[in-house]
C-alpha positions as semicolon CSV with decimal commas, in nm:
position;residue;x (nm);y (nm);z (nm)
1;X;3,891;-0,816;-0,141
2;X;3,522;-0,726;-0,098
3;X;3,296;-0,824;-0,352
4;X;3,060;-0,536;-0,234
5;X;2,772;-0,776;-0,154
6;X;2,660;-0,872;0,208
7;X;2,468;-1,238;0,348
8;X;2,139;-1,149;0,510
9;X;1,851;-1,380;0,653
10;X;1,547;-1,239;0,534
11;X;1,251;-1,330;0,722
12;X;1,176;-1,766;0,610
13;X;1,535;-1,805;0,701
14;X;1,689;-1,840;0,345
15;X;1,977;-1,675;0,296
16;X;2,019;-1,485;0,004
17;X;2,265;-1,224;-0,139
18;X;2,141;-0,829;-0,133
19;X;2,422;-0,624;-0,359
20;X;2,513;-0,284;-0,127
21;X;2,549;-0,109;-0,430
22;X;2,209;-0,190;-0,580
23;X;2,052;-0,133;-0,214
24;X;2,154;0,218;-0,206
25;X;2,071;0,295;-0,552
26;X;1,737;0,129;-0,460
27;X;1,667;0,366;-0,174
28;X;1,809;0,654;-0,343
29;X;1,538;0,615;-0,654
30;X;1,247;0,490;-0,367
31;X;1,315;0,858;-0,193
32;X;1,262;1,043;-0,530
33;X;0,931;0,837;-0,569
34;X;0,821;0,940;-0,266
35;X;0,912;1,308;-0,324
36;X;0,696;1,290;-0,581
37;X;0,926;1,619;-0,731
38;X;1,215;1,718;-0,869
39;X;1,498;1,660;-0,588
40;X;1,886;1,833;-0,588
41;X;2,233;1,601;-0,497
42;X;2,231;1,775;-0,181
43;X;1,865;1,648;-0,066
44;X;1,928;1,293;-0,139
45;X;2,266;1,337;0,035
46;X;2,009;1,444;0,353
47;X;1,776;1,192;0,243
48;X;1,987;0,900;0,267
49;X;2,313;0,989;0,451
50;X;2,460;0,868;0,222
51;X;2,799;1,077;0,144
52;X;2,798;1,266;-0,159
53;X;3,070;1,078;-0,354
54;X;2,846;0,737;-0,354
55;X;2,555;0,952;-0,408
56;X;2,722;1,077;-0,732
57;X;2,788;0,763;-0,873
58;X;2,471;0,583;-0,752
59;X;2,228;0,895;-0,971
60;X;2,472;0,839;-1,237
61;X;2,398;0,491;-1,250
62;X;2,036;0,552;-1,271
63;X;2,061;0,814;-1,527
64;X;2,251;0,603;-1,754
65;X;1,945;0,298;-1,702
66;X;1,701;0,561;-1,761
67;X;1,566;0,532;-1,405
68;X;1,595;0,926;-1,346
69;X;1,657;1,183;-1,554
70;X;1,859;1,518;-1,526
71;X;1,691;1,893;-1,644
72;X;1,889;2,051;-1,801
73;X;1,733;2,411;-1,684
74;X;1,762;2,341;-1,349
75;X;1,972;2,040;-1,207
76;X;1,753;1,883;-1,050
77;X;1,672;1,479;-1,125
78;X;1,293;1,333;-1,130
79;X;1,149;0,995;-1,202
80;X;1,275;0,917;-1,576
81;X;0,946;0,893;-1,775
82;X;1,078;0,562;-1,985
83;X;1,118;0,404;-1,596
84;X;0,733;0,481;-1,542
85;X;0,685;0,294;-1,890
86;X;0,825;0,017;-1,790
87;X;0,689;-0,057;-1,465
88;X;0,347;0,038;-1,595
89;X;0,410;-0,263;-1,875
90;X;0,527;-0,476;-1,649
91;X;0,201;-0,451;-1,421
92;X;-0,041;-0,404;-1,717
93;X;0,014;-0,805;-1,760
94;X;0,021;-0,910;-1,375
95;X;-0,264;-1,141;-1,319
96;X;-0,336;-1,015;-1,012
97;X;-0,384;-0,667;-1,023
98;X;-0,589;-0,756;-1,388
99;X;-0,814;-0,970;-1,175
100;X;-0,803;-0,655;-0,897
101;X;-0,901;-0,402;-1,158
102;X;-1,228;-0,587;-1,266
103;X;-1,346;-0,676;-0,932
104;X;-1,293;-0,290;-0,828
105;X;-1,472;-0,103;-1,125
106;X;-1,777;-0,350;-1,022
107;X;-1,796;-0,245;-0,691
108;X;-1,747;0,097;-0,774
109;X;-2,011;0,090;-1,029
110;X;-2,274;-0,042;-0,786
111;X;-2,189;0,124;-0,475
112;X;-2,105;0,433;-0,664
113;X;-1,847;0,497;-0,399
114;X;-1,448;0,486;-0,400
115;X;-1,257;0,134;-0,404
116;X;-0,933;0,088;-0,274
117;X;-0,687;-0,207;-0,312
118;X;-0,407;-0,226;-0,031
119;X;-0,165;-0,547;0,001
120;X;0,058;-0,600;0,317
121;X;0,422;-0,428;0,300
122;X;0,638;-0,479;0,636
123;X;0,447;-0,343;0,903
124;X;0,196;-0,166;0,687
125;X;-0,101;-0,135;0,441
126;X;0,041;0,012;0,105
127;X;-0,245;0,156;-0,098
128;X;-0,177;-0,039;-0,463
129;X;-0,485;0,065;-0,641
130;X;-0,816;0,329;-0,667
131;X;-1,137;0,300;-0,847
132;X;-1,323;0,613;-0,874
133;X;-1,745;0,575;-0,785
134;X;-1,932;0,854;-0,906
135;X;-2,103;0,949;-0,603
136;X;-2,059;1,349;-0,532
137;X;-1,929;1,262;-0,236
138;X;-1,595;1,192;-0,256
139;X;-1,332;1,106;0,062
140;X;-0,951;1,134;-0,034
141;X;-0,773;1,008;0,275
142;X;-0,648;0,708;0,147
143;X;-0,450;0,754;-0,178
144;X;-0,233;0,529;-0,418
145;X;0,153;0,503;-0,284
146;X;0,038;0,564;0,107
147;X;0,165;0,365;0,385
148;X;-0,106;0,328;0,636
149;X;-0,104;0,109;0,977
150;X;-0,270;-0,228;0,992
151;X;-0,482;-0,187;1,337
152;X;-0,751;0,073;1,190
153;X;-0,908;0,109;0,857
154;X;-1,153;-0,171;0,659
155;X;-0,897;-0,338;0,438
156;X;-0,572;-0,271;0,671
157;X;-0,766;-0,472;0,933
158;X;-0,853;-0,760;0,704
159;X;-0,457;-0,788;0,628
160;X;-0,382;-0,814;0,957
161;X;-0,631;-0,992;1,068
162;X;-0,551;-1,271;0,775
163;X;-0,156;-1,261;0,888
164;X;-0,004;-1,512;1,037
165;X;-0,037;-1,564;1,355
166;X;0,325;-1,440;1,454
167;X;0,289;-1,155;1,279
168;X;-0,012;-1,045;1,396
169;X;0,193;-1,099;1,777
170;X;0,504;-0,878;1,658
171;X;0,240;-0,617;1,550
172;X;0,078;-0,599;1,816
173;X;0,386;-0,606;2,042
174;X;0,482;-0,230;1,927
175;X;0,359;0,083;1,980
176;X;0,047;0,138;1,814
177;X;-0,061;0,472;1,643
178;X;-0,395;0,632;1,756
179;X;-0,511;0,809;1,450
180;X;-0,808;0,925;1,531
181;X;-1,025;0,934;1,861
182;X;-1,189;0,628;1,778
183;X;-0,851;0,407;1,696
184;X;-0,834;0,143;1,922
185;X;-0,487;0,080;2,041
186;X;-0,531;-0,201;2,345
187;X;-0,357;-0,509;2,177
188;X;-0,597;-0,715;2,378
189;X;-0,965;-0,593;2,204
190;X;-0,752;-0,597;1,856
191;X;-0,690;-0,938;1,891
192;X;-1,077;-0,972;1,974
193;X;-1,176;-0,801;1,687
194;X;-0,911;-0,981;1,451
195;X;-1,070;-1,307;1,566
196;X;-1,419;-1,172;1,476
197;X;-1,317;-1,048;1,131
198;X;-1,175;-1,361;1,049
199;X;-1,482;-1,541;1,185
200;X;-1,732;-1,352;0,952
201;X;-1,492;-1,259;0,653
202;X;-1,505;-0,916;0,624
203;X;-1,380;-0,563;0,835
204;X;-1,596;-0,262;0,921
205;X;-1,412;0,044;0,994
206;X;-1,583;0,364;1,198
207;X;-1,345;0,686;1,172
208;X;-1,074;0,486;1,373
209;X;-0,815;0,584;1,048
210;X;-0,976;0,892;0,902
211;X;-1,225;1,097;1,146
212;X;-1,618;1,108;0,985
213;X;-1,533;0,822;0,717
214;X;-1,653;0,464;0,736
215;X;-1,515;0,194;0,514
216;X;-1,577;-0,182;0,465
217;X;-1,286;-0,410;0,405
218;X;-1,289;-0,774;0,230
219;X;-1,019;-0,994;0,139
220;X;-0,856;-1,106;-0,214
221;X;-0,767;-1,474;-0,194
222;X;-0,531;-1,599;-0,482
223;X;-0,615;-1,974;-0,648
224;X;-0,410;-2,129;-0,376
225;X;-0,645;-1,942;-0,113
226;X;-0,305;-1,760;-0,030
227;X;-0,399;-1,352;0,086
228;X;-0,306;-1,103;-0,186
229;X;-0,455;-0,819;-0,050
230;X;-0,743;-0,616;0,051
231;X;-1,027;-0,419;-0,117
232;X;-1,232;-0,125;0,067
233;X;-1,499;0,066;-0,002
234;X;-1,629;0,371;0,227
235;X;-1,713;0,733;0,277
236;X;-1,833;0,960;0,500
237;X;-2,050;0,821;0,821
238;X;-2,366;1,003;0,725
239;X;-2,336;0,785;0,379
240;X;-2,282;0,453;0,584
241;X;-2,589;0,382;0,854
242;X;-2,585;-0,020;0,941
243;X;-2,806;-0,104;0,660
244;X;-2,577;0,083;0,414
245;X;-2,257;-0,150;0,578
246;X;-2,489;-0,432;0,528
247;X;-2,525;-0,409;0,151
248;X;-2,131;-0,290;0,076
249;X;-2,028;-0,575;0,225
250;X;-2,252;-0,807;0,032
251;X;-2,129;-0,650;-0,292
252;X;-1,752;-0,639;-0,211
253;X;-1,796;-1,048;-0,074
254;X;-1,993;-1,088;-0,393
255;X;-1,786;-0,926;-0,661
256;X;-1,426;-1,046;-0,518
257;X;-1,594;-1,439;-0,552
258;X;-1,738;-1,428;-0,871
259;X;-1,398;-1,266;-1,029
């Protein structure tokens, strides 16, 4: 008899268990987070491929733990409000992200632009956190929940650039996306430039993720001197001459070590 569970190496060669069941459930509540709106049987069915009978049982299993919820008026399921709750509890006490949250509303306060907080996720910079500046000038390319690539951007280049060193080879090994014009996409001058943001501790970026924006990227060290993520600050290139780069970067270096 199966036991419905599968033996996978994840990557540090440790084996551990992964339950089928709770994978697909997993995936089926990840795709109605990313839908961001109310979603039928039949779209998660397309979603997933998943046929419709383990579909079925997988949403009912989520409805009944209050991960998604059911309207009555229309069919369709969402996000369950109560599973929102929780994960907002849950990081409302993670050290981290506490620590993240101070360091950001200083450097929004004194740049007066737009913070961002991104950690590594696979094979790409997931945008964790936002601190609004109150400049008038406001760029919205990078928001909360977005996957964006590690060879262009401020704080996408410090992740990868902080990697380890086989990582930063598998990268580099794949096709890389040219975003904008400016996105540099030779493996060889990455590498180059990796070594050089390593070297002086901090990225610049110039439109090579969004076209017209500029952002500066620094790294978030944990107490073990272990990378936890990324902060950036930018906006458009007008805003961001050398001298403006120059004192961004002081503040982001500055804030992220005293906090």
């Amino acid at each position: 008899m199966s036991d419905n569970r599968t033996r996978v190496k994840p990557e540090g060669a440790v084996s551990s268990e992964i339950s089928l069941s709770a994978s697909k459930a997993m995936t089926i509540f990840t795709l109605m987070c990313e839908r961001g709106e109310p979603v039928s049987i039949a779209e998660i069915v397309r979603g997933t491929g998943y046929p419709r009978t383990v579909v079925n049982r997988m949403m009912a299993t989520l409805v009944h733990h209050f991960f998604i919820e059911r309207q009555e008026h229309t069919g369709l399921y969402t996000v369950d409000p109560r599973a929102l709750h929780l994960v907002n509890k849950a990081l409302s006490s993670d050290p981290l992200l506490n620590r993240v949250d101070l360091i950001m509303r200083h450097i929004a306060n004194r740049t007066t632009d737009n913070a961002l907080f991104m950690i590594k996720r696979d094979q790409h910079a997931l945008v964790i956190r936002r601190a609004e500046g109150i400049s008038h000038i406001k760029v919205y390319g990078s928001q909360v929940g977005m996957n964006l690539p590690l060879h262009c951007g401020g704080a996408p280049l410090v992740l990868l650039a902080f990697s380890e060193q086989a990582f930063i080879d598998d990268y580099l090994s794949r096709p890389l996306e040219k975003r904008t014009p400016h996105t540099c996409t030779d493996p060889g001058k990455i590498r180059e430039l990796l070594g050089q943001i390593r070297a002086q501790g901090y990225a610049v970026s110039q439109e090579d993720l969004f076209e017209y924006v500029v952002a500066v990227g620094a790294p978030v060290f944990d107490d073990r001197n272990r990378l936890s993520g990324a902060i950036s600050v930018g906006n458009i290139t007008q805003r961001y001459p050398p001298e403006r780069i120059e004192e961004v970067r002081d503040i982001l270096i500055e804030e992220i070590g005293r906090y």
